[in-house]
Amino acid sequence: MIRKVMITAGACAWLALLSSPATAATDKANNADTYRLLSLFGDVFERVRNEYVEPVSDEELIEAALNGMLTSLDPHSGYLNPKSFRDMQVQTKGEFGGLGIEVTMENGWVKVISPIDDTPAAKAGLQPNDFITHLNGEPVQGLSLNDAVDRMRGPVNTDLKVTVRRDGQAPFEVTLTRAVIKIQTVKYKLQDNVGYIRVSQFVESTDTNLRKAIDQLKKDGGANLQGFVLDLRNNPGGLLDQAVAVAGDFLDKGEIVSTRSRHPEDTQRFNAHGKDLTDGMPLVVLINDGSASASEIVAGALQDHRRAILLGTKSFGKGSVQTIMPLKDHGAMRLTTARYYTPSGRSIQAVGIEPDIKVLPSKVEALNQPNDHFGRSEASLPHALKNDTLPKTQAKPESDAKTEDGKAPAPAAPQPQPAADGKTPPAGAPSALMEALRMGDPATDYQLARAIDLLRGLSLYKGAAKAN
């Protein structure tokens, strides 16, 4: 009876174990050991169901056993019960309910890989490498990753209080309101004649929307378009085919990624077969420690082909591929089935991708110069020669201007600058530079400002080379 329950509840998993080619090739002694171990599992299962202090269903025990077996392999393998499997299928379509946060498990705590743009988690200020230690006051240690994720999900408009531990800070609590997460994975705008494209995740619609963004930016920029910035910061990854398609949008030919599994004959290579939609224009890719998995595939391919300059900080370092294997009437298993390699043959597993130019997130403020140094130049010196190439009607340099009393005017007092919503902040409001960095605005996003400067330099150099 025990084995009947075990085989019924996890038929696909156990039958795969007993009938796989590798097992069939082993000798009789190994087969006997396998059956003895399965018998041991049956004995433990029977004792737990009969003698545990509280009743527990057979289904719960089997699901926990399956999940324990898979999660012991690596952080990304696991069992998905039917509900979790449905949630995962919905998420890859770009719309789901929850907090909007990509997580993994580390040392028994939930570790944030990346919050997803414009979600409750992102708006609350959660950051990559934050650790979630408690959910509604209850510790997460002892929970599986799937259990922790299930507790973070819930009805829309309900609150969840999470306790966060961040390096260099005391633990703090954040209350998040669950919402329907509709992911707009591609955002774009023309910024100072540079096409800025932000890709926050790789779902089924990502490549289609990226192509539309590139086409629109080329129309908006016209002949003045100097290049593109592809922002993959805090992009936790997603679908492999979408990563391959996105990388192919910037390459004419060549390998994008290869995957190598346990059996050499299962090696796969994915190549670019289309056309560089940007016509070879300068490209800078922004990455950081929240850039993982599929986003690392794109960054690695563009770096190896020297198609783009990578700028930012080292990526997350997830160099493995997971396959979702449905189990009839019992959800699915997520199993790590391969490692992936960039076109040059390097694995980024646990080491990440180093950017070509390392730029830490920073804020830059103009130095306040003393009044006696304000506007100092050749034109401010007494009896300075006039510029003989300027039209006579042109006004004198600003430094030569005098007030009615014959003195040079005092420098104007700094004026409040409009906020992002176009409104002027009230007096005493914190400077935008003192606020958290906002991606997509070079005034407060130092990494993006550096990327735009780099593109301008490349564009000027390319134009000079053509002229010569």
GROMACS .gro file of C-alpha atoms in nm, residues 5-334:
model
  330
    5VAL     CA    1   0.064   0.576  -0.272
    6MET     CA    2   0.423   0.674  -0.350
    7ILE     CA    3   0.405   0.569  -0.713
    8THR     CA    4   0.065   0.732  -0.762
    9ALA     CA    5   0.157   1.064  -0.608
   10GLY     CA    6   0.491   1.097  -0.783
   11ALA     CA    7   0.463   0.852  -1.064
   12CYS     CA    8   0.651   1.045  -1.329
   13ALA     CA    9   0.942   1.131  -1.102
   14TRP     CA   10   0.992   0.783  -0.958
   15LEU     CA   11   0.934   0.596  -1.284
   16ALA     CA   12   1.185   0.822  -1.455
   17LEU     CA   13   1.437   0.728  -1.190
   18LEU     CA   14   1.379   0.356  -1.234
   19SER     CA   15   1.356   0.345  -1.611
   20SER     CA   16   1.616   0.599  -1.723
   21PRO     CA   17   1.891   0.481  -1.961
   22ALA     CA   18   2.159   0.545  -1.699
   23THR     CA   19   1.985   0.319  -1.445
   24ALA     CA   20   1.924   0.046  -1.701
   25ALA     CA   21   2.296   0.036  -1.772
   26THR     CA   22   2.396  -0.022  -1.411
   27ASP     CA   23   2.461  -0.367  -1.271
   28LYS     CA   24   2.221  -0.570  -1.059
   29ALA     CA   25   2.389  -0.464  -0.735
   30ASN     CA   26   2.320  -0.099  -0.800
   31ASN     CA   27   1.959  -0.181  -0.888
   32ALA     CA   28   1.921  -0.364  -0.560
   33ASP     CA   29   2.062  -0.064  -0.371
   34THR     CA   30   1.814   0.165  -0.546
   35TYR     CA   31   1.520  -0.054  -0.445
   36ARG     CA   32   1.646  -0.073  -0.086
   37LEU     CA   33   1.665   0.307  -0.069
   38LEU     CA   34   1.313   0.341  -0.211
   39SER     CA   35   1.198   0.092   0.050
   40LEU     CA   36   1.366   0.310   0.315
   41PHE     CA   37   1.171   0.607   0.187
   42GLY     CA   38   0.851   0.404   0.212
   43ASP     CA   39   0.928   0.309   0.573
   44VAL     CA   40   0.991   0.671   0.672
   45PHE     CA   41   0.679   0.783   0.490
   46GLU     CA   42   0.467   0.525   0.674
   47ARG     CA   43   0.603   0.622   1.016
   48VAL     CA   44   0.549   0.993   0.957
   49ARG     CA   45   0.190   0.951   0.840
   50ASN     CA   46   0.106   0.728   1.137
   51GLU     CA   47   0.313   0.870   1.423
   52TYR     CA   48   0.367   1.242   1.357
   53VAL     CA   49   0.219   1.457   1.634
   54GLU     CA   50  -0.046   1.603   1.402
   55PRO     CA   51  -0.225   1.451   1.102
   56VAL     CA   52  -0.064   1.529   0.767
   57SER     CA   53  -0.194   1.435   0.424
   58ASP     CA   54  -0.016   1.195   0.194
   59GLU     CA   55  -0.010   1.462  -0.076
   60GLU     CA   56   0.171   1.711   0.149
   61LEU     CA   57   0.432   1.453   0.244
   62ILE     CA   58   0.499   1.345  -0.113
   63GLU     CA   59   0.518   1.704  -0.243
   64ALA     CA   60   0.760   1.795   0.038
   65ALA     CA   61   0.973   1.490  -0.042
   66LEU     CA   62   0.984   1.577  -0.411
   67ASN     CA   63   1.071   1.939  -0.338
   68GLY     CA   64   1.339   1.836  -0.088
   69MET     CA   65   1.498   1.604  -0.342
   70LEU     CA   66   1.509   1.873  -0.609
   71THR     CA   67   1.609   2.171  -0.395
   72SER     CA   68   1.901   1.973  -0.254
   73LEU     CA   69   2.054   1.970  -0.603
   74ASP     CA   70   2.092   2.347  -0.657
   75PRO     CA   71   1.910   2.671  -0.575
   76HIS     CA   72   1.711   2.673  -0.900
   77SER     CA   73   1.563   2.322  -0.913
   78GLY     CA   74   1.237   2.251  -0.737
   79TYR     CA   75   0.891   2.101  -0.744
   80LEU     CA   76   0.595   2.312  -0.855
   81ASN     CA   77   0.258   2.201  -0.727
   82PRO     CA   78  -0.035   2.257  -0.966
   83LYS     CA   79  -0.104   2.609  -0.833
   84SER     CA   80   0.262   2.717  -0.852
   85PHE     CA   81   0.287   2.572  -1.202
   86ARG     CA   82  -0.016   2.773  -1.317
   87ASP     CA   83   0.128   3.087  -1.159
   88MET     CA   84   0.458   3.032  -1.337
   89GLN     CA   85   0.285   2.989  -1.673
   90VAL     CA   86   0.093   3.312  -1.621
   91GLN     CA   87   0.408   3.498  -1.517
   92THR     CA   88   0.596   3.414  -1.837
   93LYS     CA   89   0.311   3.577  -2.030
   94GLY     CA   90   0.389   3.906  -1.856
   95GLU     CA   91   0.097   3.943  -1.613
   96PHE     CA   92   0.055   3.791  -1.268
   97GLY     CA   93  -0.045   3.869  -0.913
   98GLY     CA   94   0.198   3.936  -0.631
   99LEU     CA   95   0.473   4.171  -0.516
  100GLY     CA   96   0.684   4.189  -0.833
  101ILE     CA   97   1.008   4.047  -0.699
  102GLU     CA   98   1.252   3.783  -0.825
  103VAL     CA   99   1.403   3.583  -0.539
  104THR     CA  100   1.626   3.289  -0.458
  105MET     CA  101   1.721   3.110  -0.136
  106GLU     CA  102   2.053   3.159   0.041
  107ASN     CA  103   2.148   3.031   0.388
  108GLY     CA  104   1.783   2.971   0.466
  109TRP     CA  105   1.678   3.328   0.388
  110VAL     CA  106   1.498   3.468   0.086
  111LYS     CA  107   1.746   3.671  -0.119
  112VAL     CA  108   1.629   3.937  -0.361
  113ILE     CA  109   1.772   3.896  -0.710
  114SER     CA  110   1.584   4.192  -0.844
  115PRO     CA  111   1.261   4.385  -0.799
  116ILE     CA  112   1.065   4.424  -1.122
  117ASP     CA  113   1.012   4.778  -1.249
  118ASP     CA  114   0.692   4.959  -1.145
  119THR     CA  115   0.579   4.691  -0.898
  120PRO     CA  116   0.509   4.711  -0.522
  121ALA     CA  117   0.855   4.573  -0.444
  122ALA     CA  118   1.032   4.828  -0.665
  123LYS     CA  119   0.824   5.118  -0.536
  124ALA     CA  120   0.898   5.018  -0.176
  125GLY     CA  121   1.271   5.043  -0.247
  126LEU     CA  122   1.375   4.677  -0.223
  127GLN     CA  123   1.717   4.623  -0.379
  128PRO     CA  124   1.920   4.334  -0.522
  129ASN     CA  125   2.101   4.138  -0.248
  130ASP     CA  126   1.848   4.235   0.019
  131PHE     CA  127   1.759   3.944   0.246
  132ILE     CA  128   1.398   3.888   0.353
  133THR     CA  129   1.412   3.731   0.697
  134HIS     CA  130   1.048   3.747   0.812
  135LEU     CA  131   0.704   3.754   0.649
  136ASN     CA  132   0.436   3.909   0.867
  137GLY     CA  133   0.667   3.859   1.162
  138GLU     CA  134   0.724   3.489   1.099
  139PRO     CA  135   1.080   3.376   1.012
  140VAL     CA  136   1.140   3.233   0.665
  141GLN     CA  137   1.414   3.000   0.785
  142GLY     CA  138   1.290   2.645   0.757
  143LEU     CA  139   1.069   2.723   0.458
  144SER     CA  140   1.144   2.606   0.106
  145LEU     CA  141   1.169   2.871  -0.163
  146ASN     CA  142   0.832   2.767  -0.305
  147ASP     CA  143   0.670   2.791   0.039
  148ALA     CA  144   0.814   3.139   0.091
  149VAL     CA  145   0.695   3.251  -0.253
  150ASP     CA  146   0.346   3.111  -0.183
  151ARG     CA  147   0.330   3.317   0.137
  152MET     CA  148   0.433   3.630  -0.051
  153ARG     CA  149   0.150   3.577  -0.298
  154GLY     CA  150  -0.208   3.648  -0.205
  155PRO     CA  151  -0.524   3.839  -0.293
  156VAL     CA  152  -0.477   4.172  -0.466
  157ASN     CA  153  -0.487   4.480  -0.237
  158THR     CA  154  -0.384   4.283   0.072
  159ASP     CA  155  -0.077   4.385   0.271
  160LEU     CA  156   0.232   4.187   0.356
  161LYS     CA  157   0.489   4.305   0.610
  162VAL     CA  158   0.842   4.192   0.526
  163THR     CA  159   1.154   4.227   0.739
  164VAL     CA  160   1.460   4.316   0.533
  165ARG     CA  161   1.828   4.285   0.617
  166ARG     CA  162   2.060   4.498   0.406
  167ASP     CA  163   2.439   4.528   0.428
  168GLY     CA  164   2.547   4.811   0.655
  169GLN     CA  165   2.199   4.871   0.796
  170ALA     CA  166   1.992   4.749   1.085
  171PRO     CA  167   1.701   4.521   0.986
  172PHE     CA  168   1.391   4.717   0.889
  173GLU     CA  169   1.030   4.643   0.800
  174VAL     CA  170   0.846   4.730   0.480
  175THR     CA  171   0.474   4.687   0.418
  176LEU     CA  172   0.391   4.589   0.061
  177THR     CA  173   0.045   4.585  -0.093
  178ARG     CA  174  -0.007   4.297  -0.332
  179ALA     CA  175  -0.115   4.396  -0.682
  180VAL     CA  176  -0.180   4.257  -1.028
  181ILE     CA  177   0.162   4.278  -1.186
  182LYS     CA  178   0.146   4.381  -1.550
  183ILE     CA  179   0.500   4.388  -1.672
  184GLN     CA  180   0.590   4.635  -1.942
  185THR     CA  181   0.922   4.471  -2.009
  186VAL     CA  182   1.045   4.722  -2.268
  187LYS     CA  183   1.052   5.098  -2.213
  188TYR     CA  184   1.230   5.349  -2.429
  189LYS     CA  185   1.288   5.718  -2.495
  190LEU     CA  186   1.512   5.944  -2.698
  191GLN     CA  187   1.761   6.104  -2.461
  192ASP     CA  188   1.993   6.370  -2.606
  193ASN     CA  189   2.002   6.199  -2.948
  194VAL     CA  190   2.068   5.862  -2.784
  195GLY     CA  191   1.814   5.581  -2.796
  196TYR     CA  192   1.762   5.456  -2.440
  197ILE     CA  193   1.597   5.112  -2.410
  198ARG     CA  194   1.520   4.951  -2.075
  199VAL     CA  195   1.447   4.575  -2.073
  200SER     CA  196   1.329   4.465  -1.728
  201GLN     CA  197   1.255   4.097  -1.794
  202PHE     CA  198   1.238   3.839  -2.073
  203VAL     CA  199   0.880   3.725  -2.129
  204GLU     CA  200   0.694   3.615  -2.442
  205SER     CA  201   0.644   3.967  -2.575
  206THR     CA  202   0.988   4.114  -2.503
  207ASP     CA  203   1.151   4.076  -2.845
  208THR     CA  204   0.843   4.203  -3.031
  209ASN     CA  205   0.832   4.514  -2.813
  210LEU     CA  206   1.207   4.568  -2.844
  211ARG     CA  207   1.184   4.570  -3.223
  212LYS     CA  208   0.908   4.831  -3.204
  213ALA     CA  209   1.120   5.042  -2.969
  214ILE     CA  210   1.423   5.035  -3.199
  215ASP     CA  211   1.211   5.124  -3.502
  216GLN     CA  212   1.046   5.417  -3.322
  217LEU     CA  213   1.375   5.552  -3.186
  218LYS     CA  214   1.529   5.544  -3.533
  219LYS     CA  215   1.235   5.745  -3.664
  220ASP     CA  216   1.245   5.993  -3.375
  221GLY     CA  217   1.622   6.038  -3.385
  222GLY     CA  218   1.663   6.045  -3.760
  223ALA     CA  219   2.006   6.147  -3.885
  224ASN     CA  220   2.097   6.284  -3.541
  225LEU     CA  221   2.070   5.949  -3.364
  226GLN     CA  222   2.412   5.873  -3.215
  227GLY     CA  223   2.361   5.522  -3.079
  228PHE     CA  224   2.173   5.308  -2.827
  229VAL     CA  225   2.191   5.229  -2.457
  230LEU     CA  226   2.045   4.888  -2.364
  231ASP     CA  227   1.971   4.888  -1.992
  232LEU     CA  228   1.971   4.537  -1.841
  233ARG     CA  229   2.028   4.643  -1.480
  234ASN     CA  230   1.815   4.453  -1.228
  235ASN     CA  231   1.685   4.228  -1.506
  236PRO     CA  232   1.644   3.885  -1.341
  237GLY     CA  233   1.616   3.694  -1.669
  238GLY     CA  234   1.333   3.486  -1.811
  239LEU     CA  235   1.285   3.289  -2.131
  240LEU     CA  236   1.591   3.160  -2.317
  241ASP     CA  237   1.437   3.202  -2.662
  242GLN     CA  238   1.364   3.567  -2.590
  243ALA     CA  239   1.722   3.628  -2.478
  244VAL     CA  240   1.849   3.473  -2.802
  245ALA     CA  241   1.607   3.686  -3.007
  246VAL     CA  242   1.703   4.009  -2.829
  247ALA     CA  243   2.076   3.947  -2.874
  248GLY     CA  244   2.009   3.866  -3.240
  249ASP     CA  245   1.847   4.207  -3.288
  250PHE     CA  246   2.195   4.361  -3.249
  251LEU     CA  247   2.398   4.100  -3.442
  252ASP     CA  248   2.418   4.013  -3.811
  253LYS     CA  249   2.560   3.666  -3.756
  254GLY     CA  250   2.749   3.443  -3.516
  255GLU     CA  251   2.680   3.231  -3.211
  256ILE     CA  252   2.479   3.384  -2.927
  257VAL     CA  253   2.494   3.108  -2.668
  258SER     CA  254   2.550   2.735  -2.636
  259THR     CA  255   2.401   2.499  -2.380
  260ARG     CA  256   2.578   2.182  -2.267
  261SER     CA  257   2.396   1.920  -2.066
  262ARG     CA  258   2.500   1.592  -1.906
  263HIS     CA  259   2.506   1.413  -2.241
  264PRO     CA  260   2.735   1.561  -2.511
  265GLU     CA  261   2.488   1.476  -2.787
  266ASP     CA  262   2.236   1.717  -2.630
  267THR     CA  263   2.460   2.021  -2.680
  268GLN     CA  264   2.274   2.306  -2.851
  269ARG     CA  265   2.403   2.620  -3.022
  270PHE     CA  266   2.191   2.926  -3.088
  271ASN     CA  267   2.300   3.162  -3.365
  272ALA     CA  268   2.196   3.500  -3.498
  273HIS     CA  269   2.021   3.462  -3.833
  274GLY     CA  270   1.877   3.803  -3.895
  275LYS     CA  271   2.004   4.157  -3.930
  276ASP     CA  272   2.140   4.410  -3.685
  277LEU     CA  273   1.835   4.634  -3.650
  278THR     CA  274   2.051   4.926  -3.540
  279ASP     CA  275   2.273   4.909  -3.853
  280GLY     CA  276   2.589   4.878  -3.646
  281MET     CA  277   2.540   5.200  -3.451
  282PRO     CA  278   2.739   5.234  -3.125
  283LEU     CA  279   2.584   5.033  -2.841
  284VAL     CA  280   2.642   5.046  -2.465
  285VAL     CA  281   2.489   4.781  -2.236
  286LEU     CA  282   2.430   4.862  -1.869
  287ILE     CA  283   2.457   4.572  -1.619
  288ASN     CA  284   2.478   4.530  -1.243
  289ASP     CA  285   2.452   4.258  -0.979
  290GLY     CA  286   2.078   4.233  -1.044
  291SER     CA  287   2.139   4.131  -1.408
  292ALA     CA  288   2.096   3.754  -1.412
  293SER     CA  289   2.044   3.453  -1.636
  294ALA     CA  290   1.886   3.557  -1.968
  295SER     CA  291   2.015   3.913  -1.935
  296GLU     CA  292   2.365   3.773  -1.886
  297ILE     CA  293   2.324   3.569  -2.206
  298VAL     CA  294   2.252   3.889  -2.399
  299ALA     CA  295   2.533   4.086  -2.234
  300GLY     CA  296   2.784   3.804  -2.277
  301ALA     CA  297   2.704   3.756  -2.646
  302LEU     CA  298   2.731   4.127  -2.727
  303GLN     CA  299   3.055   4.156  -2.529
  304ASP     CA  300   3.219   3.852  -2.690
  305HIS     CA  301   3.131   3.974  -3.040
  306ARG     CA  302   3.262   4.320  -2.946
  307ARG     CA  303   2.930   4.455  -3.061
  308ALA     CA  304   2.873   4.653  -2.742
  309ILE     CA  305   3.064   4.808  -2.455
  310LEU     CA  306   2.943   4.681  -2.119
  311LEU     CA  307   2.930   4.945  -1.846
  312GLY     CA  308   2.831   4.917  -1.479
  313THR     CA  309   2.916   4.651  -1.223
  314LYS     CA  310   2.961   4.272  -1.228
  315SER     CA  311   2.647   4.069  -1.307
  316PHE     CA  312   2.479   3.809  -1.085
  317GLY     CA  313   2.648   3.497  -1.225
  318LYS     CA  314   2.370   3.248  -1.301
  319GLY     CA  315   2.505   3.030  -1.578
  320SER     CA  316   2.258   2.741  -1.574
  321VAL     CA  317   1.945   2.649  -1.769
  322GLN     CA  318   1.628   2.514  -1.610
  323THR     CA  319   1.374   2.298  -1.793
  324ILE     CA  320   1.012   2.287  -1.680
  325MET     CA  321   0.890   1.926  -1.698
  326PRO     CA  322   0.513   1.888  -1.650
  327LEU     CA  323   0.404   1.595  -1.432
  328LYS     CA  324   0.061   1.472  -1.537
  329ASP     CA  325  -0.201   1.601  -1.293
  330HIS     CA  326   0.070   1.688  -1.040
  331GLY     CA  327   0.219   2.023  -1.142
  332ALA     CA  328   0.573   2.020  -1.276
  333MET     CA  329   0.936   1.994  -1.182
  334ARG     CA  330   1.189   2.265  -1.254
   0.00000   0.00000   0.00000
